[in-house]
Short mmCIF file of C-alpha atoms and ligand atoms in Angstrom, two decimals:
data_model
loop_
_atom_site.label_atom_id
_atom_site.label_comp_id
_atom_site.label_asym_id
_atom_site.label_seq_id
_atom_site.Cartn_x
_atom_site.Cartn_y
_atom_site.Cartn_z
CA MET S 1 72.18 16.25 -216.41
CA GLN S 2 69.36 14.33 -214.82
CA ASP S 3 69.66 13.39 -211.16
CA GLN S 4 69.52 9.62 -210.91
CA HIS S 5 66.80 8.06 -208.83
CA ALA S 6 67.72 6.15 -205.69
CA TRP S 7 66.09 3.05 -207.09
CA SER S 8 67.27 3.32 -210.72
CA GLY S 9 69.07 -0.06 -210.57
CA ARG S 10 65.73 -1.88 -210.63
CA PHE S 11 64.38 -0.17 -213.78
CA SER S 12 65.25 -0.56 -217.46
CA GLU S 13 63.99 2.87 -218.56
CA PRO S 14 63.46 6.23 -216.88
CA VAL S 15 59.92 7.44 -216.14
CA SER S 16 58.36 9.62 -218.79
CA GLU S 17 58.55 13.38 -218.34
CA LEU S 18 54.83 13.56 -217.71
CA VAL S 19 54.93 10.83 -215.07
CA LYS S 20 57.88 12.52 -213.44
CA LYS S 21 55.96 15.78 -213.14
CA TYR S 22 52.81 13.98 -212.09
CA THR S 23 54.41 11.98 -209.30
CA ALA S 24 56.87 14.56 -207.98
CA SER S 25 55.98 16.47 -204.85
CA VAL S 26 59.06 18.62 -204.42
CA ASP S 27 57.33 21.77 -205.65
CA PHE S 28 55.13 21.76 -202.59
CA ASP S 29 56.82 19.53 -200.03
CA LYS S 30 60.05 21.53 -200.10
CA ARG S 31 58.48 23.68 -197.42
CA LEU S 32 58.99 20.71 -195.07
CA ALA S 33 62.76 20.91 -195.54
CA GLU S 34 63.70 22.30 -192.15
CA PHE S 35 61.58 19.69 -190.40
CA ASP S 36 63.00 16.99 -192.64
CA ILE S 37 66.50 17.98 -191.56
CA GLU S 38 65.49 18.14 -187.90
CA GLY S 39 64.07 14.62 -188.17
CA SER S 40 67.16 13.33 -189.98
CA LEU S 41 69.51 14.75 -187.35
CA ALA S 42 67.53 13.08 -184.58
CA HIS S 43 67.50 9.81 -186.53
CA ALA S 44 71.28 9.98 -187.06
CA THR S 45 71.89 10.79 -183.39
CA MET S 46 69.78 7.81 -182.37
CA LEU S 47 71.55 5.49 -184.84
CA ASN S 48 74.87 6.62 -183.41
CA LYS S 49 73.75 5.90 -179.86
CA ALA S 50 72.55 2.49 -181.05
CA GLY S 51 75.99 1.79 -182.52
CA VAL S 52 74.70 1.73 -186.11
CA LEU S 53 76.38 4.95 -187.27
CA SER S 54 79.94 5.89 -186.30
CA ASP S 55 80.86 9.11 -184.51
CA ASP S 56 82.61 10.31 -187.64
CA ASP S 57 79.56 9.66 -189.81
CA VAL S 58 77.27 11.54 -187.46
CA ALA S 59 79.70 14.43 -187.21
CA ALA S 60 79.82 14.60 -191.00
CA ILE S 61 76.04 14.42 -191.25
CA ARG S 62 75.66 17.28 -188.76
CA ARG S 63 78.17 19.41 -190.59
CA GLY S 64 76.72 18.62 -194.00
CA MET S 65 73.14 19.21 -192.90
CA ALA S 66 74.08 22.59 -191.43
CA GLU S 67 75.36 23.53 -194.90
CA VAL S 68 72.28 22.15 -196.63
CA LEU S 69 70.10 24.15 -194.25
CA GLU S 70 72.11 27.26 -194.94
CA ASP S 71 71.78 26.67 -198.71
CA ILE S 72 68.02 26.31 -198.34
CA ARG S 73 67.61 29.39 -196.14
CA SER S 74 69.71 31.54 -198.43
CA GLY S 75 67.83 30.36 -201.52
CA ARG S 76 70.96 28.80 -203.05
CA PHE S 77 69.57 25.26 -202.90
CA GLU S 78 68.57 23.96 -206.30
CA TRP S 79 65.51 21.78 -206.05
CA SER S 80 65.39 19.02 -208.62
CA VAL S 81 62.18 17.49 -209.84
CA ASP S 82 64.22 14.45 -210.90
CA LEU S 83 64.71 13.77 -207.22
CA GLU S 84 60.95 13.71 -206.73
CA ASP S 85 60.52 15.05 -203.22
CA VAL S 86 62.06 17.04 -200.41
CA HIS S 87 63.51 13.96 -198.75
CA MET S 88 65.56 12.78 -201.72
CA ASN S 89 66.62 16.30 -202.63
CA VAL S 90 68.00 16.93 -199.17
CA GLU S 91 69.66 13.52 -198.93
CA ARG S 92 71.31 13.89 -202.32
CA ARG S 93 72.72 17.33 -201.52
CA LEU S 94 74.00 16.01 -198.21
CA THR S 95 75.73 13.14 -199.99
CA ASP S 96 77.18 15.54 -202.56
CA LYS S 97 78.75 17.42 -199.66
CA ILE S 98 79.92 14.61 -197.36
CA GLY S 99 80.03 11.43 -199.43
CA ASP S 100 79.30 8.00 -197.96
CA ALA S 101 78.14 9.20 -194.54
CA GLY S 102 75.26 10.86 -196.39
CA LYS S 103 74.34 7.55 -197.97
CA ARG S 104 74.25 5.87 -194.56
CA LEU S 105 71.68 8.29 -193.14
CA HIS S 106 68.75 6.40 -194.58
CA THR S 107 69.64 3.23 -192.62
CA GLY S 108 66.65 1.82 -190.74
CA ARG S 109 64.34 4.42 -192.21
CA SER S 110 61.97 4.81 -195.15
CA ARG S 111 60.48 7.88 -196.74
CA ASN S 112 57.20 6.54 -195.44
CA ASP S 113 58.01 7.06 -191.78
CA GLN S 114 60.15 10.06 -192.69
CA VAL S 115 57.36 11.99 -194.37
CA ALA S 116 54.87 11.14 -191.64
CA THR S 117 57.37 12.52 -189.12
CA ASP S 118 58.01 15.67 -191.13
CA ILE S 119 54.31 16.49 -191.45
CA ARG S 120 53.74 15.97 -187.75
CA LEU S 121 56.65 18.24 -186.85
CA TRP S 122 55.41 20.86 -189.28
CA LEU S 123 51.81 20.62 -188.14
CA ARG S 124 52.76 20.85 -184.48
CA ALA S 125 54.45 24.19 -185.19
CA GLN S 126 51.38 25.41 -187.09
CA ILE S 127 49.07 24.44 -184.25
CA ASP S 128 51.23 26.34 -181.76
CA ALA S 129 51.10 29.42 -183.97
CA ILE S 130 47.34 29.06 -184.40
CA VAL S 131 46.66 28.75 -180.68
CA THR S 132 48.63 31.96 -180.09
CA LEU S 133 46.78 33.77 -182.87
CA ILE S 134 43.40 32.65 -181.55
CA ALA S 135 44.34 34.16 -178.17
CA GLU S 136 45.29 37.41 -179.91
CA LEU S 137 41.96 37.59 -181.68
CA GLN S 138 40.19 36.84 -178.42
CA THR S 139 42.06 39.72 -176.79
CA SER S 140 41.00 42.06 -179.54
CA LEU S 141 37.36 40.94 -179.14
CA LEU S 142 37.62 41.34 -175.36
CA ASP S 143 38.86 44.91 -175.78
CA LEU S 144 35.87 45.68 -177.96
CA ALA S 145 33.52 43.91 -175.53
CA GLU S 146 34.90 45.94 -172.66
CA GLN S 147 34.36 49.25 -174.46
CA HIS S 148 30.80 48.16 -175.13
CA ALA S 149 29.84 46.25 -172.02
CA ASP S 150 26.87 48.66 -171.64
CA THR S 151 26.09 49.32 -175.30
CA VAL S 152 22.55 48.20 -176.07
CA MET S 153 21.93 46.38 -179.31
CA PRO S 154 19.09 44.20 -180.53
CA GLY S 155 19.64 40.51 -180.07
CA PHE S 156 18.12 38.58 -182.95
CA THR S 157 16.47 35.24 -183.50
CA HIS S 158 15.42 34.43 -187.06
CA LEU S 159 17.14 37.74 -187.81
CA GLN S 160 14.12 39.47 -186.22
CA VAL S 161 14.61 41.77 -183.25
CA ALA S 162 14.20 39.54 -180.20
CA GLN S 163 15.53 40.99 -176.94
CA PRO S 164 18.05 43.62 -175.99
CA VAL S 165 21.61 42.42 -175.47
CA THR S 166 24.83 44.35 -175.13
CA PHE S 167 27.32 44.55 -177.93
CA GLY S 168 29.89 43.36 -175.41
CA HIS S 169 27.83 40.24 -174.79
CA HIS S 170 27.57 39.62 -178.52
CA MET S 171 31.35 39.84 -178.89
CA LEU S 172 31.80 37.46 -175.97
CA ALA S 173 29.80 34.80 -177.81
CA TYR S 174 32.63 34.72 -180.36
CA VAL S 175 35.25 34.69 -177.62
CA GLU S 176 33.57 31.51 -176.33
CA MET S 177 33.55 29.89 -179.78
CA LEU S 178 37.20 30.71 -180.28
CA GLY S 179 37.98 29.35 -176.82
CA ARG S 180 36.57 25.97 -177.84
CA ASP S 181 38.49 26.23 -181.11
CA ALA S 182 41.74 26.66 -179.19
CA GLU S 183 40.82 23.70 -176.97
CA ARG S 184 40.21 21.55 -180.06
CA MET S 185 43.58 22.57 -181.54
CA THR S 186 45.37 21.80 -178.29
CA ASP S 187 43.65 18.45 -178.04
CA CYS S 188 44.46 17.58 -181.64
CA ARG S 189 48.11 18.45 -180.95
CA LYS S 190 48.32 15.54 -178.49
CA ARG S 191 47.66 13.05 -181.29
CA VAL S 192 49.85 14.91 -183.77
CA ASN S 193 52.75 14.85 -181.35
CA ARG S 194 53.67 11.16 -181.65
CA LEU S 195 56.64 9.74 -183.51
CA PRO S 196 56.16 7.56 -186.64
CA LEU S 197 59.92 7.22 -187.28
CA GLY S 198 61.09 3.67 -186.71
CA ALA S 199 58.11 2.22 -188.54
CA ALA S 200 60.38 2.32 -191.61
CA ALA S 201 58.52 1.30 -194.79
CA LEU S 202 55.72 -0.46 -192.88
CA ALA S 203 57.00 -3.29 -190.71
CA GLY S 204 59.74 -1.75 -188.59
CA THR S 205 63.44 -2.36 -189.08
CA THR S 206 66.09 -4.95 -188.33
CA PHE S 207 68.38 -2.36 -186.72
CA PRO S 208 68.50 -1.95 -182.94
CA ILE S 209 66.74 1.42 -182.90
CA ASP S 210 65.59 3.35 -179.84
CA ARG S 211 62.39 5.06 -180.86
CA HIS S 212 61.76 6.65 -177.48
CA TYR S 213 65.12 8.36 -177.70
CA THR S 214 64.30 9.76 -181.16
CA ALA S 215 60.92 10.88 -179.82
CA GLN S 216 62.59 12.65 -176.94
CA LEU S 217 65.08 14.39 -179.26
CA LEU S 218 62.22 15.68 -181.39
CA GLY S 219 59.98 16.71 -178.51
CA PHE S 220 57.32 14.09 -179.25
CA ASP S 221 55.22 12.96 -176.29
CA ASP S 222 55.20 9.34 -177.39
CA VAL S 223 55.85 6.98 -180.30
CA CYS S 224 53.24 5.52 -182.64
CA HIS S 225 52.86 1.99 -181.36
CA ASN S 226 52.06 0.19 -184.60
CA SER S 227 54.32 0.50 -187.62
CA LEU S 228 51.56 -0.07 -190.20
CA ASP S 229 49.37 2.56 -188.61
CA ALA S 230 52.30 4.97 -188.17
CA VAL S 231 53.07 5.22 -191.89
CA SER S 232 49.55 5.06 -193.23
CA ASP S 233 47.00 7.01 -191.24
CA ARG S 234 46.55 10.73 -191.68
CA ASP S 235 43.72 11.02 -189.18
CA PHE S 236 45.69 13.66 -187.28
CA ALA S 237 45.70 15.83 -190.41
CA ILE S 238 41.98 15.28 -190.90
CA GLU S 239 41.33 16.15 -187.29
CA PHE S 240 43.35 19.33 -187.61
CA THR S 241 41.51 20.33 -190.77
CA ALA S 242 38.18 19.66 -189.06
CA ALA S 243 39.22 21.87 -186.14
CA ALA S 244 40.41 24.50 -188.63
CA SER S 245 37.10 24.27 -190.49
CA LEU S 246 35.25 25.06 -187.28
CA VAL S 247 37.40 28.13 -186.65
CA MET S 248 36.67 29.27 -190.20
CA VAL S 249 32.95 28.58 -189.76
CA HIS S 250 32.92 30.69 -186.60
CA LEU S 251 34.75 33.51 -188.34
CA SER S 252 32.46 33.17 -191.33
CA ARG S 253 29.47 33.73 -189.06
CA LEU S 254 31.11 36.79 -187.53
CA SER S 255 31.95 37.99 -191.04
CA GLU S 256 28.34 37.65 -192.12
CA GLU S 257 27.32 39.79 -189.15
CA LEU S 258 29.94 42.45 -189.82
CA ILE S 259 28.83 42.64 -193.44
CA LEU S 260 25.21 42.98 -192.42
CA TRP S 261 25.95 45.52 -189.69
CA MET S 262 28.01 47.63 -192.06
CA SER S 263 25.27 47.79 -194.66
CA PRO S 264 23.91 51.37 -194.66
CA ARG S 265 20.46 49.83 -194.17
CA VAL S 266 21.58 48.62 -190.75
CA GLY S 267 24.46 50.96 -189.94
CA PHE S 268 25.50 49.40 -186.62
CA ILE S 269 29.23 49.57 -187.29
CA ASP S 270 31.89 50.89 -189.55
CA ILE S 271 35.05 49.05 -190.53
CA ALA S 272 38.30 50.99 -190.93
CA ASP S 273 39.10 51.89 -194.51
CA ARG S 274 42.26 49.77 -194.57
CA PHE S 275 40.09 46.64 -194.55
CA CYS S 276 37.67 47.80 -197.24
CA THR S 277 37.83 48.57 -200.92
CA GLY S 278 35.92 50.77 -203.29
CA SER S 279 34.19 50.08 -206.55
CA SER S 280 35.68 50.81 -209.94
CA ILE S 281 32.32 52.06 -211.17
CA MET S 282 30.28 53.22 -208.16
CA PRO S 283 32.07 56.12 -206.46
CA GLN S 284 29.99 55.89 -203.26
CA LYS S 285 30.88 52.27 -202.45
CA LYS S 286 32.88 51.03 -199.49
CA ASN S 287 32.88 47.27 -199.46
CA PRO S 288 33.71 44.99 -196.52
CA ASP S 289 36.05 42.83 -198.60
CA VAL S 290 37.94 41.23 -195.75
CA PRO S 291 34.91 39.69 -194.00
CA GLU S 292 33.50 38.67 -197.37
CA LEU S 293 36.73 36.88 -198.24
CA VAL S 294 36.83 35.17 -194.88
CA ARG S 295 33.29 33.94 -195.51
CA GLY S 296 34.45 32.70 -198.91
CA LYS S 297 37.66 31.12 -197.67
CA SER S 298 35.77 29.11 -195.08
CA GLY S 299 34.43 27.13 -198.04
CA ARG S 300 37.94 26.44 -199.19
CA VAL S 301 39.04 25.05 -195.83
CA VAL S 302 35.92 22.90 -195.50
CA GLY S 303 36.74 21.67 -199.02
CA HIS S 304 40.20 20.59 -197.81
CA LEU S 305 38.57 18.63 -195.01
CA ILE S 306 36.44 16.76 -197.53
CA ALA S 307 39.52 16.19 -199.72
CA LEU S 308 41.48 14.63 -196.86
CA VAL S 309 38.68 12.43 -195.57
CA THR S 310 38.09 11.19 -199.12
CA LEU S 311 41.80 10.66 -199.67
CA MET S 312 41.94 8.33 -196.68
CA LYS S 313 38.75 6.38 -196.92
CA ALA S 314 39.58 3.56 -199.32
CA GLN S 315 43.28 3.10 -198.69
CA PRO S 316 44.36 -0.36 -197.70
CA LEU S 317 47.17 -0.59 -195.14
CA ALA S 318 49.86 0.54 -195.13
CA TYR S 319 51.44 3.48 -197.01
CA ASN S 320 50.09 4.35 -200.46
CA LYS S 321 51.19 7.13 -202.74
CA ASP S 322 47.73 8.64 -202.31
CA ASN S 323 49.06 10.07 -199.08
CA GLN S 324 51.30 12.44 -200.96
CA GLU S 325 48.08 14.29 -201.72
CA ASP S 326 47.65 15.17 -198.05
CA LYS S 327 50.10 18.04 -198.24
CA GLU S 328 48.55 20.73 -200.40
CA PRO S 329 45.17 20.72 -198.62
CA LEU S 330 46.89 20.61 -195.27
CA PHE S 331 49.34 23.41 -196.09
CA ASP S 332 46.61 25.58 -197.54
CA THR S 333 44.39 24.98 -194.52
CA ALA S 334 47.07 26.18 -192.11
CA ASP S 335 48.09 29.11 -194.34
CA THR S 336 44.51 30.25 -194.82
CA LEU S 337 43.68 29.95 -191.15
CA ILE S 338 46.83 31.73 -190.00
CA ASP S 339 46.34 34.64 -192.41
CA THR S 340 42.67 34.87 -191.49
CA LEU S 341 43.31 34.96 -187.75
CA ARG S 342 46.04 37.57 -188.18
CA ILE S 343 43.97 39.90 -190.29
CA TYR S 344 40.89 39.39 -188.15
CA ALA S 345 42.59 40.38 -184.89
CA ASP S 346 43.70 43.58 -186.57
CA MET S 347 40.38 44.22 -188.26
CA MET S 348 38.38 43.94 -185.03
CA ARG S 349 40.52 46.77 -183.65
CA GLY S 350 39.33 48.79 -186.63
CA VAL S 351 35.62 48.31 -185.93
CA THR S 352 33.72 51.43 -184.83
CA VAL S 353 30.42 50.80 -183.12
CA LYS S 354 27.47 53.15 -183.58
CA PRO S 355 25.50 52.85 -180.34
CA GLU S 356 22.71 55.25 -181.41
CA ALA S 357 21.83 53.11 -184.41
CA MET S 358 21.79 49.97 -182.31
CA ARG S 359 19.61 51.59 -179.68
CA ALA S 360 17.18 52.91 -182.30
CA ALA S 361 16.83 49.38 -183.68
CA VAL S 362 16.06 48.01 -180.23
CA LEU S 363 13.36 50.63 -179.74
CA GLN S 364 11.74 49.79 -183.05
CA GLY S 365 11.46 46.09 -182.44
CA PHE S 366 9.38 45.70 -179.23
CA ALA S 367 12.50 44.08 -177.82
CA THR S 368 11.25 44.35 -174.25
CA ALA S 369 7.99 42.48 -174.83
CA THR S 370 9.33 39.42 -172.99
CA ASP S 371 10.28 41.68 -170.09
CA LEU S 372 6.69 42.84 -169.80
CA ALA S 373 5.50 39.22 -169.88
CA ASP S 374 8.02 38.29 -167.16
CA TYR S 375 6.87 41.31 -165.13
CA LEU S 376 3.28 40.03 -165.16
CA VAL S 377 4.41 36.51 -164.27
CA LYS S 378 6.17 37.93 -161.21
CA LYS S 379 2.77 39.42 -160.28
CA GLY S 380 1.16 35.99 -160.42
CA VAL S 381 -0.07 35.76 -164.03
CA PRO S 382 0.69 32.33 -165.62
CA PHE S 383 3.31 32.79 -168.37
CA ARG S 384 1.05 31.64 -171.24
CA ASP S 385 -1.60 34.20 -170.21
CA SER S 386 0.90 37.01 -169.80
CA HIS S 387 2.35 36.15 -173.22
CA GLU S 388 -1.12 36.69 -174.71
CA VAL S 389 -1.70 39.95 -172.80
CA VAL S 390 1.60 41.35 -174.06
CA ALA S 391 0.93 40.22 -177.62
CA LEU S 392 -2.24 42.33 -177.56
CA ALA S 393 -0.35 45.30 -176.10
CA VAL S 394 2.32 44.98 -178.82
CA ARG S 395 -0.35 44.88 -181.48
CA HIS S 396 -1.86 48.06 -180.07
CA ALA S 397 1.50 49.84 -179.85
CA GLU S 398 2.31 48.78 -183.39
CA SER S 399 -0.97 50.21 -184.67
CA GLN S 400 -0.08 53.49 -182.97
CA GLY S 401 3.44 53.41 -184.35
CA VAL S 402 5.02 53.61 -180.88
CA ASP S 403 7.13 51.43 -178.58
CA LEU S 404 5.67 49.67 -175.51
CA ALA S 405 7.51 52.11 -173.25
CA ASP S 406 5.72 54.99 -175.01
CA LEU S 407 2.25 53.78 -174.01
CA GLU S 408 0.54 55.65 -171.13
CA LEU S 409 0.10 53.71 -167.90
CA GLU S 410 -3.68 53.95 -168.37
CA THR S 411 -3.39 52.35 -171.79
CA LEU S 412 -1.16 49.53 -170.51
CA ARG S 413 -3.58 48.89 -167.65
CA GLN S 414 -6.33 48.18 -170.17
CA PHE S 415 -4.37 45.02 -171.01
CA SER S 416 -3.77 44.08 -167.37
CA PRO S 417 -4.83 45.94 -164.24
CA LEU S 418 -1.76 44.45 -162.49
CA ILE S 419 0.53 46.82 -164.37
CA ASP S 420 1.75 49.79 -162.33
CA GLU S 421 4.19 52.69 -162.62
CA GLU S 422 7.25 50.46 -162.01
CA VAL S 423 6.68 48.71 -165.33
CA TYR S 424 8.64 51.44 -167.12
CA ALA S 425 11.83 50.26 -165.41
CA VAL S 426 11.56 46.92 -167.19
CA LEU S 427 10.36 48.34 -170.49
CA THR S 428 13.55 50.26 -171.17
CA PRO S 429 16.40 48.39 -172.84
CA GLU S 430 18.68 49.14 -169.87
CA GLY S 431 16.11 47.75 -167.44
CA SER S 432 15.76 44.65 -169.58
CA LEU S 433 19.54 44.08 -169.62
CA ALA S 434 20.05 44.70 -165.92
CA GLN S 435 17.55 42.01 -165.01
CA ARG S 436 19.41 39.26 -166.87
CA ASP S 437 21.90 39.15 -164.08
CA HIS S 438 23.15 35.57 -163.86
CA VAL S 439 26.14 33.64 -165.21
CA GLY S 440 26.01 33.77 -169.00
CA GLY S 441 23.37 36.53 -169.03
CA THR S 442 23.66 39.83 -170.87
CA ALA S 443 23.55 42.19 -167.84
CA PRO S 444 26.54 44.54 -168.11
CA SER S 445 27.86 43.35 -164.74
CA GLN S 446 27.85 39.75 -166.04
CA VAL S 447 29.52 40.81 -169.28
CA ARG S 448 32.29 42.44 -167.22
CA ALA S 449 32.64 39.33 -165.11
CA GLN S 450 33.07 37.18 -168.24
CA ILE S 451 35.62 39.58 -169.68
CA ALA S 452 37.61 39.31 -166.45
CA ARG S 453 37.35 35.52 -166.51
CA HIS S 454 38.62 35.33 -170.09
CA ARG S 455 41.43 37.79 -169.44
CA ALA S 456 42.60 35.80 -166.43
CA ARG S 457 42.47 32.60 -168.49
CA LEU S 458 44.46 34.15 -171.34
CA ALA S 459 47.06 35.55 -168.96
CA GLY S 460 47.47 32.24 -167.12
N1 LIG Q 1 56.57 12.22 -201.32
C1 LIG Q 1 56.05 11.11 -200.59
C2 LIG Q 1 54.81 11.55 -199.79
O1 LIG Q 1 54.61 12.70 -199.69
C3 LIG Q 1 57.06 10.58 -199.64
C4 LIG Q 1 56.91 9.14 -199.32
C5 LIG Q 1 57.15 8.36 -200.55
N2 LIG Q 1 57.18 6.98 -200.28
C6 LIG Q 1 57.15 6.07 -201.27
N3 LIG Q 1 57.20 4.85 -200.92
N4 LIG Q 1 57.02 6.43 -202.52
O2 LIG Q 1 54.07 10.75 -199.29
#
């Protein structure tokens, strides 16, 4: 038996099977069910307060919805594609259980404001979960940064050895990025957390509704103040997906580094076996699959952003069926991001750092050349001149196959007579780090100060 459509009275023939499948959204929007019920209960409570629904009707709706919810949670609920979407499936089952009261629920409401409300409720919960997971990943990066607040590694520009930094400092760069990501999510939440319900199909309703009361029942900060806008715009979803794309881009960059660092050619780190896989043909292989997949999945989330922006761009006001297409990209964005953050927090705890390899790379790259130039500047040499002096010294050291710190004082003095014995303190990686002792610098003391600042922020 086919479930009859709510509007069947207007039509002389049923939609074709293909059209039914093509236009139905229940296969994916059924995951909104709990939020749909939450929204319906608030709507019914408000209608009752407004004198539109009787006490008996609301009591029946509450009782019936509790059963529907139980059916859904236990997997007993039978979703019907004939009923198109989550909203009509839930409403029909409610009516099957409680009769006419179920049919009165949709008074003063449309699926247009209903679905916009459901998505906002759902997205708000996702954002809250994401903000918590970002904090967990930050904590795992902070732990690693703390263990390696003094560990010297080469800092790179153009992927060439540039200046020594600490591994802790490098990890803190990602803590900063993720901090902004959490700020963006929290900011986006403010615009998500407004109530569309009451806009009805597009123009509002003739019933004496109290939208602020519904908003309060659902924990919304405010109502959407224009009914046409409330049912039609999905900018909040676009904004969320943009914020999610940035998190994925940040994690993709970190992934790229982990992959590079784990290459035997670099050998800066190892990643615990539980995050890697082997090769079916090459017995020696251990592949960093998780970071590679994160790098790949960032493309998928950015793709969803493009999908949603494109979905919106040519829609006239107000609601159009196009908007049904917002759900799959949005759901997949949140799912992908949540899984990625979860696995990443765990994976970073499984990273082993190899300080000797990092130090050896620093020593090979003339990483303290800028320190020598700064040293000469402090002795009165103009920076451009000292830059040239050091370039010549580097060229000499390179021809000898040694580091700057390996050159005899006499040799160094051939490049500038201002150089004295104390130069060796700045030519070591540790000396170089210690001198960058200001807010945001890589000196171990500054790295520790930043770790403490982040920990206090996360605890507060
Ligand atoms: N499934 C629809 C969506 O996701 C619900 C709203 C349908 N409204 C309508 N007038 N057909 O957007």
